[in-house]
XYZ file of C-alpha atoms in Angstrom:
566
model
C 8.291 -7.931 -45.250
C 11.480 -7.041 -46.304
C 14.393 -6.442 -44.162
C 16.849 -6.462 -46.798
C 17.652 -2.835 -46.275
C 17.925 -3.150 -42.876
C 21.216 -3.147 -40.573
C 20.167 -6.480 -38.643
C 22.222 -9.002 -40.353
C 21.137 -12.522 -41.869
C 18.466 -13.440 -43.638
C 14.967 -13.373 -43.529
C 14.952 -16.386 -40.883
C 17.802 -15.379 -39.265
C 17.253 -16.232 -35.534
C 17.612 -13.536 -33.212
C 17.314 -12.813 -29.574
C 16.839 -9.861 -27.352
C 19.860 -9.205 -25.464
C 20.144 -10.275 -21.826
C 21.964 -6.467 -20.881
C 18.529 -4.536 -22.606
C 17.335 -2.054 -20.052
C 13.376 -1.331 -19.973
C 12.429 1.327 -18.248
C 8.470 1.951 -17.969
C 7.748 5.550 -18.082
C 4.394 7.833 -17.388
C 4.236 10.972 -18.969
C 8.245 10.522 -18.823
C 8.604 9.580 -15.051
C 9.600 6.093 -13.894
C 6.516 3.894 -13.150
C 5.773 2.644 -9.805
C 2.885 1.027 -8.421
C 1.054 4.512 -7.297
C 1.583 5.815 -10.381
C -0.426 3.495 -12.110
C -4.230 4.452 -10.255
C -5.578 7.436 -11.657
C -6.243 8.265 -7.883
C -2.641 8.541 -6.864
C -1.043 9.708 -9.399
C -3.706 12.735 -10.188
C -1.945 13.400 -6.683
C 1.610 12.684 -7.440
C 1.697 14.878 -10.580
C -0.002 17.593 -8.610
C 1.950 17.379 -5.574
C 5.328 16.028 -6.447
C 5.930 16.145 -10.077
C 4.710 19.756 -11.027
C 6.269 21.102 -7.850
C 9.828 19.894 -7.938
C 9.880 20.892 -12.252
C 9.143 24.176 -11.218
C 11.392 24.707 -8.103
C 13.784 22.973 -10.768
C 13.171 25.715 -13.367
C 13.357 28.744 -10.948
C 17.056 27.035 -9.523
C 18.803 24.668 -12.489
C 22.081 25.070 -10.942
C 21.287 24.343 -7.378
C 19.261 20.790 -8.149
C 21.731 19.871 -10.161
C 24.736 20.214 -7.208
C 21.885 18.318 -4.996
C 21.736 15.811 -7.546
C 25.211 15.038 -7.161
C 25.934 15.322 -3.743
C 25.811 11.708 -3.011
C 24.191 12.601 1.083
C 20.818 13.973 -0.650
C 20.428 11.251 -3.030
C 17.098 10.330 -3.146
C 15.719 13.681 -2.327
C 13.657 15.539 -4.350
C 15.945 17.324 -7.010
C 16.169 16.844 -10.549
C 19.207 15.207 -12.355
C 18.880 16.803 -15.799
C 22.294 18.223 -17.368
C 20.276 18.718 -21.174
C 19.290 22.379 -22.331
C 16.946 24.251 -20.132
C 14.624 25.115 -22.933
C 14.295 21.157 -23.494
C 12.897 20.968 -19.774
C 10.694 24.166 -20.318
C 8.838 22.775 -23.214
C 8.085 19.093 -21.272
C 7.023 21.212 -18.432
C 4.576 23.027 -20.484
C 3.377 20.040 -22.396
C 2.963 18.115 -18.954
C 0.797 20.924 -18.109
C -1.543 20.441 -20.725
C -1.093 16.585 -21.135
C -2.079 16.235 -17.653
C -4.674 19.003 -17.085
C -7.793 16.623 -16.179
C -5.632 14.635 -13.908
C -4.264 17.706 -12.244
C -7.898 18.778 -11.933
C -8.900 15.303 -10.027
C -5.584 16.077 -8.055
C -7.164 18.991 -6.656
C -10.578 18.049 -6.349
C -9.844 15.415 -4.209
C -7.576 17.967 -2.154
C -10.692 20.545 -2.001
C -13.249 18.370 -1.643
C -11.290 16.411 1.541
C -10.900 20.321 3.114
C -14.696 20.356 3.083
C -15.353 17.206 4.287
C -13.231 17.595 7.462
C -14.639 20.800 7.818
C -19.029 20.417 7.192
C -18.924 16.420 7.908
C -19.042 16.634 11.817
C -21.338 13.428 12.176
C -24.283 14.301 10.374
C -26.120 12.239 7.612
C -24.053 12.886 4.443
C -26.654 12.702 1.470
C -26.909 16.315 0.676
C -23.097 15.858 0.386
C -22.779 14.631 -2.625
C -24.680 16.897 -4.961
C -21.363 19.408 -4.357
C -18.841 16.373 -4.987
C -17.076 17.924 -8.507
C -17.376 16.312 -11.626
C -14.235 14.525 -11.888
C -15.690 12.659 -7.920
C -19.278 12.220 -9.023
C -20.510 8.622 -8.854
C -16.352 7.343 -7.860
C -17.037 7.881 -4.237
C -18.433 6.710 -1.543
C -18.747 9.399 1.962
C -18.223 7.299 4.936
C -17.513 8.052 8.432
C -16.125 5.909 10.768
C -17.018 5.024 14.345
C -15.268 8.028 16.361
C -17.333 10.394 12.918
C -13.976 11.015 11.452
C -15.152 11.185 7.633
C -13.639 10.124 4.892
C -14.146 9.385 0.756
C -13.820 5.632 -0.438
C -12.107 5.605 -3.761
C -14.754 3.224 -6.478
C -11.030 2.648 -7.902
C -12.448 -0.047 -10.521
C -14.817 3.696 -12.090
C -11.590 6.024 -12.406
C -9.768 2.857 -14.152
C -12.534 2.766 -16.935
C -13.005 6.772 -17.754
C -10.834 8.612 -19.430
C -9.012 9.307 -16.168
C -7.022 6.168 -16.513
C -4.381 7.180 -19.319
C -2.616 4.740 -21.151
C -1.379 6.871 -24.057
C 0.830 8.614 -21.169
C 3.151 5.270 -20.995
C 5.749 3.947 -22.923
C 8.968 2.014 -22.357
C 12.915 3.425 -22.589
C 15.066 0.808 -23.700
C 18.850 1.119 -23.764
C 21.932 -0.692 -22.921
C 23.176 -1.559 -19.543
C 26.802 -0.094 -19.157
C 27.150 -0.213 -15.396
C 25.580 -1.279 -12.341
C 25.234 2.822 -11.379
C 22.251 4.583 -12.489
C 20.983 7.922 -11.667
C 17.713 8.208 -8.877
C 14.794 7.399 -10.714
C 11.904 9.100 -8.455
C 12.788 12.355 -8.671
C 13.324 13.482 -12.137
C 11.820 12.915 -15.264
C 13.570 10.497 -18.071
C 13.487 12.696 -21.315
C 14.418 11.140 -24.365
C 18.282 10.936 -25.100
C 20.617 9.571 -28.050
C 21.745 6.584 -25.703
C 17.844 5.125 -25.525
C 14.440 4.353 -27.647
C 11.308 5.377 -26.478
C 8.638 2.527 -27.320
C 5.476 4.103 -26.918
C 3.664 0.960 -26.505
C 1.387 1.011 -23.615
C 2.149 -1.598 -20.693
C -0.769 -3.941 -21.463
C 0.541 -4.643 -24.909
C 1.361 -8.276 -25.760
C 3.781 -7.017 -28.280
C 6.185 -6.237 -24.574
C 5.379 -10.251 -24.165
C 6.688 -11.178 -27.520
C 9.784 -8.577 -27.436
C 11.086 -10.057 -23.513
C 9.958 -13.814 -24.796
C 12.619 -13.044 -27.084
C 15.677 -13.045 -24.160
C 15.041 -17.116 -24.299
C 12.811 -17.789 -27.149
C 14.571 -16.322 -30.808
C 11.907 -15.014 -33.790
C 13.492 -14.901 -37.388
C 14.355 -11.380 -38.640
C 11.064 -10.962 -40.828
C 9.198 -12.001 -37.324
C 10.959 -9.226 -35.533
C 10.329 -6.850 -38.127
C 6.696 -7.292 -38.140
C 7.836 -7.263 -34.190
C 8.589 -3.916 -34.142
C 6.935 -2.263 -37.176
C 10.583 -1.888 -38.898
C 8.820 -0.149 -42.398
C 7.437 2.239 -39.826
C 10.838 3.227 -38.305
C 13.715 6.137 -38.259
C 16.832 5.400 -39.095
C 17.782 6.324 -35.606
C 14.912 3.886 -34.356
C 16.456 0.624 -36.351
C 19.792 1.284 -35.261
C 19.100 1.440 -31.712
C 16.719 -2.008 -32.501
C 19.761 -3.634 -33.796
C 21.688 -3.117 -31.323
C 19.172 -4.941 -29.014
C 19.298 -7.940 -30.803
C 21.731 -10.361 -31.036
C 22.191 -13.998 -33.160
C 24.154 -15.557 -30.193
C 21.699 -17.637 -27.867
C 21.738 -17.321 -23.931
C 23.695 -19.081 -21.762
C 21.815 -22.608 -20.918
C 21.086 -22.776 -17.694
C 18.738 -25.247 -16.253
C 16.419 -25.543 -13.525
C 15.866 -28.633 -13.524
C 16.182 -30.621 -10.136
C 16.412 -34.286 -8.771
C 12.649 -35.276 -8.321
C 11.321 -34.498 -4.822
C 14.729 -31.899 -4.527
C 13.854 -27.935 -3.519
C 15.932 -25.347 -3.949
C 16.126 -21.524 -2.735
C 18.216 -18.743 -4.941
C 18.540 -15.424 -3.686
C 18.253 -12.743 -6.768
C 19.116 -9.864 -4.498
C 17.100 -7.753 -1.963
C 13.945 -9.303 -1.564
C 14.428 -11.216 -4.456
C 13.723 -14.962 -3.512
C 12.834 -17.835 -5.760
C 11.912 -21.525 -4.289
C 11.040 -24.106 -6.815
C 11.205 -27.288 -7.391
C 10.365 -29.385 -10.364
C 6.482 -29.231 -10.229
C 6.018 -25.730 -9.037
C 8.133 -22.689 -8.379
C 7.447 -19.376 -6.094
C 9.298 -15.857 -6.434
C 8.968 -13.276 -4.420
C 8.906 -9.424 -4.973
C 10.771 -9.633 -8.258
C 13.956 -7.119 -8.910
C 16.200 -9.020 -11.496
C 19.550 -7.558 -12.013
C 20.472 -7.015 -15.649
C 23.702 -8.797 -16.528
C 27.165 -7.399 -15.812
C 30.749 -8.941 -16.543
C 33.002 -7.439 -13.604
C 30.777 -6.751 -11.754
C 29.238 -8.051 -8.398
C 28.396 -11.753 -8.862
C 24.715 -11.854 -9.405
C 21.695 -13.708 -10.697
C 20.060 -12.387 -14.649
C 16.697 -13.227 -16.154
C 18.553 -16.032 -17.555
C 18.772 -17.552 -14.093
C 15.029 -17.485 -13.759
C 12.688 -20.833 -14.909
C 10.875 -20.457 -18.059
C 7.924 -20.823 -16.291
C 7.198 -19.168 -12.870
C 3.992 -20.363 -11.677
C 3.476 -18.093 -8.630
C 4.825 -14.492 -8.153
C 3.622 -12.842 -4.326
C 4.290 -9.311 -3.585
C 4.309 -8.723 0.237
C 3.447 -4.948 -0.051
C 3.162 -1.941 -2.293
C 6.187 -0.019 -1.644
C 8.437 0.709 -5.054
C 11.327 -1.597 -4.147
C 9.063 -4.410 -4.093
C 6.141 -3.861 -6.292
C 9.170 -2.922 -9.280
C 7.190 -2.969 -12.501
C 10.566 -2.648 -14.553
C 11.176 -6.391 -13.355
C 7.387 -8.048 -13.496
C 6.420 -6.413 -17.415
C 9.301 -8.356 -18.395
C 8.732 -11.370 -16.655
C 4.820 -10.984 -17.621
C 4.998 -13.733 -20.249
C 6.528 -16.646 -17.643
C 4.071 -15.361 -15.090
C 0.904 -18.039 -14.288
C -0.512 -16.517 -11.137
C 0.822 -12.894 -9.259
C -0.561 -13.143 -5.172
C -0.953 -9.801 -3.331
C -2.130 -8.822 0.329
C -5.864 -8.196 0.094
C -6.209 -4.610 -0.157
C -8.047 -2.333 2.335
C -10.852 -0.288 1.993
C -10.144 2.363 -1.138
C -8.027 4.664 0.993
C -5.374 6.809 -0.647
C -2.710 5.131 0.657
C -4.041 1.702 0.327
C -5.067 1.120 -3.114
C -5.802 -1.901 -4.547
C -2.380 -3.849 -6.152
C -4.977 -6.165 -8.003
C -6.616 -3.688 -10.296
C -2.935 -1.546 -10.480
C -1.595 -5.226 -12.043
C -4.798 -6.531 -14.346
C -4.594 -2.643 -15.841
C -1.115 -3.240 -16.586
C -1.830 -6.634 -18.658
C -1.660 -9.227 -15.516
C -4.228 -11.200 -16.430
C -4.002 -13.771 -13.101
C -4.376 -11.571 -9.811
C -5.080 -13.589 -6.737
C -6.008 -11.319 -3.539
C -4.731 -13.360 -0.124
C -6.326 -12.495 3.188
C -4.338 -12.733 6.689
C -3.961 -16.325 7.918
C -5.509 -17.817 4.551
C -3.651 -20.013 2.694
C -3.373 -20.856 -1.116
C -2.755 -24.467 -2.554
C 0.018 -25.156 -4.914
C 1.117 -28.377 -6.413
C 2.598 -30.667 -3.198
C 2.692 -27.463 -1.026
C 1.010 -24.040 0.061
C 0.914 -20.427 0.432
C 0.172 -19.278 3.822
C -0.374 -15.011 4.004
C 0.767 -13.968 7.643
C 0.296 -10.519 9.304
C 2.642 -8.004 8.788
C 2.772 -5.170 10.894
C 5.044 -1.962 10.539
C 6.992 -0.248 8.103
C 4.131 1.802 6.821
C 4.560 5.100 8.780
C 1.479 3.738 11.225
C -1.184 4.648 8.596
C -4.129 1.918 8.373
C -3.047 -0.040 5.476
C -4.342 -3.800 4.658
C -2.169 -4.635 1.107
C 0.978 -6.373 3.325
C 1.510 -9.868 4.000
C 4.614 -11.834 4.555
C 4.224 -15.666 3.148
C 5.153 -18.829 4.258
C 5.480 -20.875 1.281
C 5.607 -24.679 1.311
C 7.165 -27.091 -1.140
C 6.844 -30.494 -0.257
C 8.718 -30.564 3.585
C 10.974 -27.446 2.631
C 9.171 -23.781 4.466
C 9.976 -20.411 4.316
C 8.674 -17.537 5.962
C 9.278 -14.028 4.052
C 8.570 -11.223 6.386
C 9.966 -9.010 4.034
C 10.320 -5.416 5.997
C 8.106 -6.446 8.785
C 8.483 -5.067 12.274
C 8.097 -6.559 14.660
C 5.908 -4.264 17.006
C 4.318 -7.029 19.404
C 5.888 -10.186 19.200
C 2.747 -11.509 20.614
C 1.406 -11.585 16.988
C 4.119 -14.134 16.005
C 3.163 -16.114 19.484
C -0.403 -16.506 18.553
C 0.300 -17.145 14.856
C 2.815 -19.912 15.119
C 0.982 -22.775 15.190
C -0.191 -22.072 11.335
C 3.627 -20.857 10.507
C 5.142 -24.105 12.656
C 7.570 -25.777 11.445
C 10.124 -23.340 9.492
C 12.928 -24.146 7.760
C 13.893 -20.850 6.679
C 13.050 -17.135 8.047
C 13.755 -14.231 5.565
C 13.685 -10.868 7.364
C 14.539 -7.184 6.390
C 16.359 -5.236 9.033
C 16.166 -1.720 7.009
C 15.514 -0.515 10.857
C 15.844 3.585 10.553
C 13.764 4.171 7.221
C 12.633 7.231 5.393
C 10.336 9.281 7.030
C 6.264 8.791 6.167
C 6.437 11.595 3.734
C 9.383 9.931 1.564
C 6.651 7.171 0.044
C 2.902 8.683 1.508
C 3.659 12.264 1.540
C 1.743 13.324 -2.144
C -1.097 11.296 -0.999
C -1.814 13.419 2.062
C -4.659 16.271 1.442
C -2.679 18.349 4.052
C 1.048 18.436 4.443
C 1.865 16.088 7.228
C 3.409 17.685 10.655
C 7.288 17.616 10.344
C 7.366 15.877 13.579
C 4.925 13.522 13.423
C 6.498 12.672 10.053
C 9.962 11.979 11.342
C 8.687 10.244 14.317
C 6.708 7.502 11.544
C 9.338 6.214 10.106
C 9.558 3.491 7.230
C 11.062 1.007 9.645
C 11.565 -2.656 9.967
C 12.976 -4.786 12.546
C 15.983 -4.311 14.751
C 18.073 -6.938 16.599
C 15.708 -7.201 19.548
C 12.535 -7.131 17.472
C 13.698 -9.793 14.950
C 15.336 -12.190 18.063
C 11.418 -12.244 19.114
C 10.400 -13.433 15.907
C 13.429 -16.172 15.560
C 13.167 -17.387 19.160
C 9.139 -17.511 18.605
C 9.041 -19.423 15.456
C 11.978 -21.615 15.922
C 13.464 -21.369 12.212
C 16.119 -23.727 11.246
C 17.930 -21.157 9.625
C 18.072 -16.877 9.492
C 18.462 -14.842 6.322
C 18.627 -11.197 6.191
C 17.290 -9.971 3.106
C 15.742 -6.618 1.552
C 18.287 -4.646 2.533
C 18.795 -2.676 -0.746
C 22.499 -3.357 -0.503
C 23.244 -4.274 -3.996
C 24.641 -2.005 -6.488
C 21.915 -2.301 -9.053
C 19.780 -1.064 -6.316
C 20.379 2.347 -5.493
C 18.276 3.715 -8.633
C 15.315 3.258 -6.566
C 16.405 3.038 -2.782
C 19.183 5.102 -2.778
C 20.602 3.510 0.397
C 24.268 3.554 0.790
C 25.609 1.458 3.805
C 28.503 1.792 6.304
C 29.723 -0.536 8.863
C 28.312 1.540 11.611
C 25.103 2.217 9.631
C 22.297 1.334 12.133
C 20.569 -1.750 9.610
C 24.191 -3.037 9.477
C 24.776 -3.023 13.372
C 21.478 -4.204 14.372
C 22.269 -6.633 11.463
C 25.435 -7.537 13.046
C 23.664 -8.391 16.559
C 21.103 -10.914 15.274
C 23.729 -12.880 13.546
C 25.376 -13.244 16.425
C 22.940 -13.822 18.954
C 21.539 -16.372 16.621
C 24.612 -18.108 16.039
C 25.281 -18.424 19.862
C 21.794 -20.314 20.106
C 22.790 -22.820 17.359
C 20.964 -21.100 14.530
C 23.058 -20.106 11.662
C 22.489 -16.251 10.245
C 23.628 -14.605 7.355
C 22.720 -11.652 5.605
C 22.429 -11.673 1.916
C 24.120 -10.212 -0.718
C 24.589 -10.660 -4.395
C 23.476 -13.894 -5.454
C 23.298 -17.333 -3.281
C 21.852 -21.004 -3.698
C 20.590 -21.450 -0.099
C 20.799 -25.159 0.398
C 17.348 -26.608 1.841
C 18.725 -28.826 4.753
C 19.314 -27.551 8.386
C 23.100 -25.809 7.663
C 25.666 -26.339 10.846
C 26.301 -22.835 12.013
C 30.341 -23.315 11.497
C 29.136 -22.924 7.387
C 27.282 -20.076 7.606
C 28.471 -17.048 5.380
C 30.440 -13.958 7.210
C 28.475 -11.247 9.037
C 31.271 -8.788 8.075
C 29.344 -6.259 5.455
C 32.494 -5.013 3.767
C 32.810 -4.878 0.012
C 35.214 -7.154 -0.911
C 33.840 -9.603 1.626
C 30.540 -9.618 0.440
C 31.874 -9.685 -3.458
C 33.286 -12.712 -2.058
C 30.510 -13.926 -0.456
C 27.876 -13.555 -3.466
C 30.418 -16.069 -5.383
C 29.916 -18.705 -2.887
């Protein structure tokens, strides 16, 4: 091939790497891609129900989403940030009609067909049932009731992921350049092509994505990243925004490596945890900030091992199951471990089959109380109750992971309902070195994650009332005085400013997460336990830490700046 005419410089081998500040945003039919976007199930309801809707309340009022969009109290609601030309936003609506008609269509069969269910299913036998499922339903589902005759349909998820249903040519990747930590609310508006970014429409399974992000460590000569890319294929406007994601200068070296029989802990930000040592390492609910000089101290890709043998995602909520991070850690991944998933429900859909569709080849399902072996260590899954708006979900699981005599427990957003579930479990979770636990305590209402999914608008009340919550002070004391941890961390707060894209939170100090925050640290320092809540970036050493050295409860900005340095 010849890249002679190109403007990447050098020769034909010419090394060059990606560049560590490349955003990738996965996109699906345009949106940003979370996890229940990826079943044809879910999102047949999320493009019916959320999508469509807001694009057309969007084109009958420009002007008033785009003051919403601003107004920094509503972020995260459901208005579109778009400032391009109206007619731009007409045609995508218009194509997304057609694009998506037979998905649509399953959308609202599975709305119609649920309204007769709860009406004509009233405990009867349900075999003449199924002769008036529709087409798009036919030989998918299974009609079930269960013991108080409530009925229901069981999703066949594995059937609507091989049909035409599941639709791959609706994905591609926007890649651009990090300029700032801030970025615009990613749920609730679509991402339309722009002069600042490159649409890649390869779809997520494609090893070429593990060849391009093998690239951030591991160079390929210019006529390699030609062939790469498909550079004779290529705009001008497409090879200069390709050049300027490549660069000849190598990444920082940073090693991994440890003192045999050593463990380690580094906290990537939010939930964000990796423990490794030299024979095996674990991360947890990957989010990877992108490199920023300036900017809030903070861990890259770079910091990550070349290798990371076990990934485990405690539950499928879009801060945690963040496929922007995993696609372009794909390529060091061995094994990804998810909560065994529940029983085809809408809300509980199965993270295995949403990750081996996207090109995770090496999905391991972990059951409550069961444990997985890893080289001189384990993986224990523990119950997680809470943050889930009450509905009957099974994909959660905190883990205990153990590397040689070093344990952590990460309860991610857990709450704590009935500490009596901690009481009886201890003995398996006995003895803890570390306890990671959210304290995101007043969530978003039900509706905010669930409320597409629901065949009936939920009840206003009953959706404030079932709240995304996790732990308070009192809550989380019963878990630390239960399981006796040598040391506290409060993580998966969403505090970091390369978070807000998708969580939108913005703190205060008399924000409730921050004051219940504020109580556990201190209650746990007064019983000898030292507390922290984490922020930026931190090596967490893996030795009982005297509570005079642990880090600052106060959650201002400079302090914590100050703090993620440490």
């Amino acid at each position: 091939m010849n890249c002679a005419q190109t403007t990447i410089p050098g020769a034909p081998d010419q090394q060059l790497f990606l560049r560590g500040d490349v955003k990738a945003e996965p996109l699906i039919n345009r949106w940003y891609a979370w996890s229940y976007m990826i079943s044809p199930v879910s999102y047949a309801l999320i493009s019916r129900n959320l999508h469509m809707r807001v694009l057309e309340s969007y084109l009958k009022s420009p002007k008033l989403h785009a003051q919403a969009s601003r107004n920094q109290d509503l972020k995260g609601g459901l208005f579109v940030d778009y400032d391009g030309d109206l007619a731009t936003m007409r045609q995508f609506v218009d194509q997304s009609r057609g694009a998506l008609q037979s998905l649509t269509q399953l959308g609202s069969d599975i709305v119609e067909f649920d309204s007769l269910l709860q009406t004509e299913a009233t405990g009867d036998a349900m075999a003449s049932l199924y002769a008036r499922l529709p087409e798009s339903l036919r030989g998918r589902v299974e009609l079930t009731y269960d013991l108080y005759n409530h009925p229901r349909m069981r999703f066949i998820e594995a059937l609507f992921y091989d049909s035409p249903l599941y639709r791959q040519d609706l994905q591609c990747m926007s890649l651009s350049l990090m300029t700032g930590d801030e970025r615009p609310f990613v749920l609730s508006s679509p991402r339309l092509p722009d002069e600042k970014s490159l649409t890649v429409s390869w779809p997520f399974a494609d090893p070429r994505w593990d060849q391009l992000f093998a690239m951030r460590q591991n160079a390929k000569s210019v006529s390699e990243f030609c062939a790469l890319v498909g550079w004779e294929q290529l705009s001008l406007d497409e090879r200069a925004h390709w050049s300027r994601f490549v660069t000849t200068t190598p990444p920082p070296v940073r090693s991994t490596s440890l003192p045999d029989g050593e463990v380690r802990i580094r906290y990537f930000g939010h939930a964000t945890v990796l423990m490794y040592s030299n024979e095996v390492s674990v991360l947890t609910d990957p989010i990877v900030a992108y490199p920023m000089d300036g900017a809030v101290p903070r861990y890259s890709f770079h910091d990550l091992p070349d290798r990371i043998d076990y990934v485990v995602l405690t539950h499928n909520h879009q801060d945690h199951v963040m496929f922007e991070t995993l696609l372009q850690l794909r390529h060091r991944i061995g094994t990804i471990v998810v909560p065994k998933s529940g029983p085809g429900t809408l809300p509980d859909l199965s993270l295995k089959l949403m990750l081996q569709a996207t090109g995770f080849a090496h999905v391991v399902e972990l059951g409550e109380l069961e444990t997985l072996p890893i080289a001189n260590g384990q993986i224990l899954g523990v119950p997680f109750l809470g943050e889930h708006g009450d509905l009957e979900l099974q994909t959660k699981l905190a883990f205990r992971v153990q590397i040689r005599q070093t344990s952590a427990l990460f309860a991610a957003d857990s709450d704590n309902l009935d500490p009596e579930l901690y009481r009886r479990a201890a003995a398996k979770i006995a003895p803890l070195n570390h306890l990671f636990i959210g304290m995101e305590c007043v969530g978003a209402p039900m509706s905010w994650v669930y409320g597409p999914l629901f065949t009936r608008p939920p009840d206003r009340r009953c959706d404030q009332a079932r709240r995304l919550n996790g732990s308070d002070a009192e809550r989380a004391w019963h878990m630390v005085d239960t399981l006796q941890p040598d040391a506290v961390h409060i993580y998966a707060m969403g505090s970091e400013p390369w978070l807000t894209f998708i969580s939108s939170i913005e703190y205060h100090t008399d924000s409730p997460a921050i004051v219940e925050s504020d109580r556990l640290i201190a209650r746990c320092n007064e019983a000898g336990i030292p507390a922290s809540r984490l922020y930026g970036r931190h090596e967490i050493p893996c030795q009982r830490i005297p509570v005079s050295a642990a880090p600052t409860a106060d959650m201002s900005r400079p302090a914590l700046d100050a703090l993620a340095v440490a």
